[in-house]
Amino acid sequence: DAGITQSPRYKITETGRQVTLMCHQTWSHSYMFWYRQDLGHGLRLIYYSAAADITDKGEVPDGYVVSRSKTENFPLTLESATRSQTSVYFCASSDAGGVSTDTQYFGPGTRLTVL
Amino acid sequence: AQSVTQPDIHITVSEGASLELRCNYSYGATPYLFWYVQSPGQGLQLLLKYFSGDTLVQGIKGFEAEFKRSQSSFNLRKPSVHWSDAAEYFCAVGAGNNDMRFGAGTRLTVKP
């Protein structure tokens, strides 16, 4: 049982380039989430999805785009990367109950560096 | 929106000693409260959560936390720390508005 996986694990890109971070879960969980983790800020929610084709903004959505055509996949795209988007990105999923009420299961993270 | 404060950025304890990690939140109603642990290079794993009922919550790995409404706190405790507990610990607060806020984290170092 693979659980929740993220790819790539490490990525270096340049300012202005488009970058897509992938997230895949094998549990058929309804909810999926994208967070960024920055020193001193903990984790901040970027976007979440309650089901396929249903997405909504979190606390820090600017500069990011998401889609969810299949339940198991939730890619995060930085359309034009900026240095301020250098961070560790975590994908998570939960079975039900919403963003704020249910246990979330986290992937291993993607460390993104924007030069 | 709700907010979370973890006052201690870094704590060092000796192996076998007791541990308490502090978490304070700001929210108008009873929140959903979580403690997660992050080992180096890993994602977060849930230790315990509180939704309602008994204010003392037991979690995995011997951890417990107590919800104190009067103090807006949800402190994490462990009676005897093991070297494998060295990690970063995050308190999180969920509200009914599809919003989840994490604290900045407390890094735990365990001395032999």
mmCIF file of C-alpha atoms in Angstrom:
data_model
loop_
_atom_site.group_PDB
_atom_site.id
_atom_site.type_symbol
_atom_site.label_atom_id
_atom_site.label_comp_id
_atom_site.label_asym_id
_atom_site.label_seq_id
_atom_site.Cartn_x
_atom_site.Cartn_y
_atom_site.Cartn_z
ATOM 1 C CA ASP A 1 0.000 0.000 0.000
ATOM 2 C CA ALA A 2 1.858 3.074 -1.263
ATOM 3 C CA GLY A 3 -0.324 5.590 0.572
ATOM 4 C CA ILE A 4 0.448 9.097 -0.583
ATOM 5 C CA THR A 5 3.397 9.876 -2.818
ATOM 6 C CA GLN A 6 4.869 13.076 -4.176
ATOM 7 C CA SER A 7 7.125 13.704 -7.129
ATOM 8 C CA PRO A 8 9.657 14.972 -7.630
ATOM 9 C CA ARG A 9 11.168 14.942 -4.157
ATOM 10 C CA TYR A 10 13.601 17.695 -5.057
ATOM 11 C CA LYS A 11 13.355 20.323 -7.758
ATOM 12 C CA ILE A 12 15.479 23.295 -8.734
ATOM 13 C CA THR A 13 14.044 25.747 -11.227
ATOM 14 C CA GLU A 14 14.498 29.301 -12.374
ATOM 15 C CA THR A 15 12.381 32.363 -11.891
ATOM 16 C CA GLY A 16 9.578 32.573 -14.437
ATOM 17 C CA ARG A 17 9.451 28.889 -15.295
ATOM 18 C CA GLN A 18 6.373 26.740 -14.898
ATOM 19 C CA VAL A 19 6.683 23.899 -12.402
ATOM 20 C CA THR A 20 4.233 21.122 -11.586
ATOM 21 C CA LEU A 21 4.398 19.112 -8.407
ATOM 22 C CA MET A 22 2.603 15.801 -8.437
ATOM 23 C CA CYS A 23 0.635 14.104 -5.690
ATOM 24 C CA HIS A 24 -0.905 10.657 -5.831
ATOM 25 C CA GLN A 25 -2.845 8.757 -3.174
ATOM 26 C CA THR A 26 -3.982 5.156 -3.192
ATOM 27 C CA TRP A 27 -6.622 5.335 -0.450
ATOM 28 C CA SER A 28 -9.436 6.905 -2.514
ATOM 29 C CA HIS A 29 -9.671 9.683 0.060
ATOM 30 C CA SER A 30 -12.154 12.405 -0.793
ATOM 31 C CA TYR A 31 -10.093 15.369 0.350
ATOM 32 C CA MET A 32 -6.651 16.364 -0.803
ATOM 33 C CA PHE A 33 -4.553 19.324 0.250
ATOM 34 C CA TRP A 34 -1.446 21.249 -0.669
ATOM 35 C CA TYR A 35 0.615 22.986 1.994
ATOM 36 C CA ARG A 36 3.856 24.894 1.958
ATOM 37 C CA GLN A 37 6.234 24.762 4.895
ATOM 38 C CA ASP A 38 8.490 27.693 5.613
ATOM 39 C CA LEU A 39 10.711 28.303 8.592
ATOM 40 C CA GLY A 40 8.862 30.221 11.254
ATOM 41 C CA HIS A 41 5.484 29.745 9.609
ATOM 42 C CA GLY A 42 4.720 26.107 10.060
ATOM 43 C CA LEU A 43 2.449 24.771 7.338
ATOM 44 C CA ARG A 44 0.129 26.990 5.363
ATOM 45 C CA LEU A 45 -2.701 25.695 3.231
ATOM 46 C CA ILE A 46 -2.457 26.615 -0.446
ATOM 47 C CA TYR A 47 -5.406 24.795 -2.006
ATOM 48 C CA TYR A 48 -7.643 21.903 -1.188
ATOM 49 C CA SER A 49 -10.044 19.666 -3.023
ATOM 50 C CA ALA A 50 -13.147 18.003 -1.638
ATOM 51 C CA ALA A 51 -13.572 15.645 -4.606
ATOM 52 C CA ALA A 52 -12.689 15.325 -8.263
ATOM 53 C CA ASP A 53 -13.337 18.611 -10.083
ATOM 54 C CA ILE A 54 -13.951 20.489 -6.808
ATOM 55 C CA THR A 55 -11.164 22.730 -5.590
ATOM 56 C CA ASP A 56 -10.969 25.749 -3.318
ATOM 57 C CA LYS A 57 -8.442 28.252 -2.074
ATOM 58 C CA GLY A 58 -6.662 28.038 1.213
ATOM 59 C CA GLU A 59 -4.692 30.629 3.120
ATOM 60 C CA VAL A 60 -1.982 31.348 0.509
ATOM 61 C CA PRO A 61 -3.250 30.518 -3.017
ATOM 62 C CA ASP A 62 -1.665 33.329 -5.030
ATOM 63 C CA GLY A 63 0.709 32.141 -7.740
ATOM 64 C CA TYR A 64 -0.542 28.553 -7.663
ATOM 65 C CA VAL A 65 -3.003 26.553 -9.763
ATOM 66 C CA VAL A 66 -4.498 23.162 -9.004
ATOM 67 C CA SER A 67 -6.670 20.652 -10.766
ATOM 68 C CA ARG A 68 -8.201 17.349 -9.852
ATOM 69 C CA SER A 69 -9.546 15.345 -12.742
ATOM 70 C CA LYS A 70 -9.116 12.033 -10.915
ATOM 71 C CA THR A 71 -9.718 11.287 -7.248
ATOM 72 C CA GLU A 72 -6.215 9.936 -6.739
ATOM 73 C CA ASN A 73 -4.221 12.802 -8.267
ATOM 74 C CA PHE A 74 -3.883 16.421 -7.195
ATOM 75 C CA PRO A 75 -1.143 18.300 -9.080
ATOM 76 C CA LEU A 76 0.033 21.739 -8.008
ATOM 77 C CA THR A 77 1.345 24.102 -10.671
ATOM 78 C CA LEU A 78 3.423 27.213 -10.227
ATOM 79 C CA GLU A 79 2.680 29.007 -13.482
ATOM 80 C CA SER A 80 5.589 31.446 -13.225
ATOM 81 C CA ALA A 81 7.838 30.548 -10.330
ATOM 82 C CA THR A 82 9.203 33.258 -8.053
ATOM 83 C CA ARG A 83 11.947 33.103 -5.438
ATOM 84 C CA SER A 84 9.371 33.548 -2.709
ATOM 85 C CA GLN A 85 7.931 30.184 -3.706
ATOM 86 C CA THR A 86 11.091 28.411 -2.598
ATOM 87 C CA SER A 87 9.722 26.097 0.054
ATOM 88 C CA VAL A 88 8.923 22.540 1.027
ATOM 89 C CA TYR A 89 5.559 21.481 -0.347
ATOM 90 C CA PHE A 90 3.442 18.820 1.292
ATOM 91 C CA CYS A 91 0.472 17.045 -0.131
ATOM 92 C CA ALA A 92 -2.041 15.475 2.236
ATOM 93 C CA SER A 93 -5.319 13.618 2.073
ATOM 94 C CA SER A 94 -8.194 12.799 4.379
ATOM 95 C CA ASP A 95 -11.088 10.435 4.114
ATOM 96 C CA ALA A 96 -13.952 12.752 4.973
ATOM 97 C CA GLY A 97 -14.925 15.491 7.344
ATOM 98 C CA GLY A 98 -13.429 18.435 5.555
ATOM 99 C CA VAL A 99 -10.366 20.564 5.819
ATOM 100 C CA SER A 100 -10.455 21.287 9.492
ATOM 101 C CA THR A 101 -12.050 18.320 11.207
ATOM 102 C CA ASP A 102 -10.394 15.127 10.057
ATOM 103 C CA THR A 103 -6.997 13.500 10.330
ATOM 104 C CA GLN A 104 -4.784 14.339 7.408
ATOM 105 C CA TYR A 105 -2.211 11.933 5.976
ATOM 106 C CA PHE A 106 0.871 13.585 4.589
ATOM 107 C CA GLY A 107 3.212 12.764 1.771
ATOM 108 C CA PRO A 108 6.999 12.982 2.173
ATOM 109 C CA GLY A 109 7.237 16.469 0.680
ATOM 110 C CA THR A 110 8.877 18.140 -2.298
ATOM 111 C CA ARG A 111 11.714 20.571 -1.698
ATOM 112 C CA LEU A 112 11.507 23.278 -4.360
ATOM 113 C CA THR A 113 14.221 25.834 -4.942
ATOM 114 C CA VAL A 114 13.599 28.761 -7.285
ATOM 115 C CA LEU A 115 16.774 30.515 -8.402
ATOM 116 C CA ALA B 1 -9.624 33.242 11.322
ATOM 117 C CA GLN B 2 -8.240 31.061 14.053
ATOM 118 C CA SER B 3 -4.567 31.206 14.971
ATOM 119 C CA VAL B 4 -2.063 29.001 16.752
ATOM 120 C CA THR B 5 0.961 29.895 18.837
ATOM 121 C CA GLN B 6 3.698 27.516 19.850
ATOM 122 C CA PRO B 7 5.809 29.670 22.181
ATOM 123 C CA ASP B 8 8.864 27.407 22.222
ATOM 124 C CA ILE B 9 10.857 27.193 19.005
ATOM 125 C CA HIS B 10 13.318 24.660 20.387
ATOM 126 C CA ILE B 11 13.324 22.479 23.498
ATOM 127 C CA THR B 12 16.046 20.171 24.768
ATOM 128 C CA VAL B 13 15.306 17.441 27.282
ATOM 129 C CA SER B 14 17.288 14.525 28.628
ATOM 130 C CA GLU B 15 16.264 11.016 27.717
ATOM 131 C CA GLY B 16 13.901 9.705 30.363
ATOM 132 C CA ALA B 17 12.779 13.156 31.446
ATOM 133 C CA SER B 18 9.236 14.398 31.118
ATOM 134 C CA LEU B 19 8.155 16.653 28.289
ATOM 135 C CA GLU B 20 5.554 19.349 27.820
ATOM 136 C CA LEU B 21 5.122 21.254 24.572
ATOM 137 C CA ARG B 22 2.899 24.286 24.680
ATOM 138 C CA CYS B 23 0.179 25.256 22.250
ATOM 139 C CA ASN B 24 -2.173 28.216 22.521
ATOM 140 C CA TYR B 25 -4.921 28.991 20.090
ATOM 141 C CA SER B 26 -7.274 31.800 19.281
ATOM 142 C CA TYR B 27 -10.770 30.896 18.145
ATOM 143 C CA GLY B 28 -14.249 31.934 19.204
ATOM 144 C CA ALA B 29 -15.779 28.500 19.476
ATOM 145 C CA THR B 30 -14.507 25.061 20.436
ATOM 146 C CA PRO B 31 -11.945 24.181 17.823
ATOM 147 C CA TYR B 32 -10.735 20.903 16.461
ATOM 148 C CA LEU B 33 -7.234 20.442 17.860
ATOM 149 C CA PHE B 34 -4.398 18.301 16.561
ATOM 150 C CA TRP B 35 -0.803 17.480 17.322
ATOM 151 C CA TYR B 36 1.392 16.234 14.489
ATOM 152 C CA VAL B 37 5.002 15.067 14.554
ATOM 153 C CA GLN B 38 7.516 15.447 11.748
ATOM 154 C CA SER B 39 10.695 13.404 11.731
ATOM 155 C CA PRO B 40 13.587 14.740 9.656
ATOM 156 C CA GLY B 41 12.920 14.446 5.930
ATOM 157 C CA GLN B 42 9.447 13.044 6.504
ATOM 158 C CA GLY B 43 5.883 14.190 6.216
ATOM 159 C CA LEU B 44 3.710 14.872 9.233
ATOM 160 C CA GLN B 45 2.090 12.113 11.252
ATOM 161 C CA LEU B 46 -0.874 12.567 13.569
ATOM 162 C CA LEU B 47 -0.126 12.015 17.268
ATOM 163 C CA LEU B 48 -3.566 12.806 18.650
ATOM 164 C CA LYS B 49 -6.631 14.962 18.180
ATOM 165 C CA TYR B 50 -9.407 16.504 20.222
ATOM 166 C CA PHE B 51 -12.905 17.234 18.997
ATOM 167 C CA SER B 52 -15.095 17.034 22.091
ATOM 168 C CA GLY B 53 -15.649 15.069 25.280
ATOM 169 C CA ASP B 54 -12.897 14.133 27.687
ATOM 170 C CA THR B 55 -10.365 16.948 27.739
ATOM 171 C CA LEU B 56 -7.407 14.590 28.279
ATOM 172 C CA VAL B 57 -6.615 12.856 25.022
ATOM 173 C CA GLN B 58 -4.337 9.874 24.574
ATOM 174 C CA GLY B 59 -2.313 9.465 21.439
ATOM 175 C CA ILE B 60 0.253 7.230 19.868
ATOM 176 C CA LYS B 61 3.807 6.718 21.115
ATOM 177 C CA GLY B 62 2.825 7.442 24.719
ATOM 178 C CA PHE B 63 1.806 11.064 24.147
ATOM 179 C CA GLU B 64 -1.173 12.793 25.686
ATOM 180 C CA ALA B 65 -2.606 16.288 25.490
ATOM 181 C CA GLU B 66 -5.007 18.258 27.609
ATOM 182 C CA PHE B 67 -7.525 20.755 26.289
ATOM 183 C CA LYS B 68 -8.008 23.687 28.661
ATOM 184 C CA ARG B 69 -10.744 25.972 27.401
ATOM 185 C CA SER B 70 -10.112 28.640 30.055
ATOM 186 C CA GLN B 71 -6.495 28.948 28.954
ATOM 187 C CA SER B 72 -7.076 28.360 25.213
ATOM 188 C CA SER B 73 -4.375 25.745 25.396
ATOM 189 C CA PHE B 74 -3.748 22.233 24.147
ATOM 190 C CA ASN B 75 -0.375 21.218 25.577
ATOM 191 C CA LEU B 76 1.308 17.985 24.616
ATOM 192 C CA ARG B 77 2.945 15.822 27.274
ATOM 193 C CA LYS B 78 4.967 12.676 27.614
ATOM 194 C CA PRO B 79 6.121 11.293 30.975
ATOM 195 C CA SER B 80 9.412 9.823 29.764
ATOM 196 C CA VAL B 81 11.068 10.896 26.534
ATOM 197 C CA HIS B 82 12.954 8.472 24.307
ATOM 198 C CA TRP B 83 15.748 9.389 21.922
ATOM 199 C CA SER B 84 13.453 8.471 19.022
ATOM 200 C CA ASP B 85 11.086 11.297 20.025
ATOM 201 C CA ALA B 86 13.513 13.867 18.647
ATOM 202 C CA ALA B 87 11.522 15.585 15.900
ATOM 203 C CA GLU B 88 9.501 18.679 15.146
ATOM 204 C CA TYR B 89 6.053 18.938 16.671
ATOM 205 C CA PHE B 90 3.189 20.940 15.235
ATOM 206 C CA CYS B 91 -0.031 21.968 16.881
ATOM 207 C CA ALA B 92 -2.945 22.627 14.522
ATOM 208 C CA VAL B 93 -6.356 24.179 14.939
ATOM 209 C CA GLY B 94 -9.311 23.508 12.705
ATOM 210 C CA ALA B 95 -12.468 25.558 12.551
ATOM 211 C CA GLY B 96 -15.754 24.755 10.903
ATOM 212 C CA ASN B 97 -15.007 27.105 8.051
ATOM 213 C CA ASN B 98 -12.764 24.731 6.113
ATOM 214 C CA ASP B 99 -9.715 26.394 7.566
ATOM 215 C CA MET B 100 -6.786 24.664 9.216
ATOM 216 C CA ARG B 101 -3.976 26.591 10.838
ATOM 217 C CA PHE B 102 -0.689 25.147 11.985
ATOM 218 C CA GLY B 103 1.679 26.545 14.564
ATOM 219 C CA ALA B 104 5.262 27.322 13.617
ATOM 220 C CA GLY B 105 6.459 24.156 15.298
ATOM 221 C CA THR B 106 8.656 23.177 18.253
ATOM 222 C CA ARG B 107 11.847 21.301 17.571
ATOM 223 C CA LEU B 108 12.646 18.712 20.224
ATOM 224 C CA THR B 109 16.212 17.616 20.895
ATOM 225 C CA VAL B 110 16.787 14.663 23.218
ATOM 226 C CA LYS B 111 20.073 14.491 25.122
ATOM 227 C CA PRO B 112 21.480 11.060 25.971
#
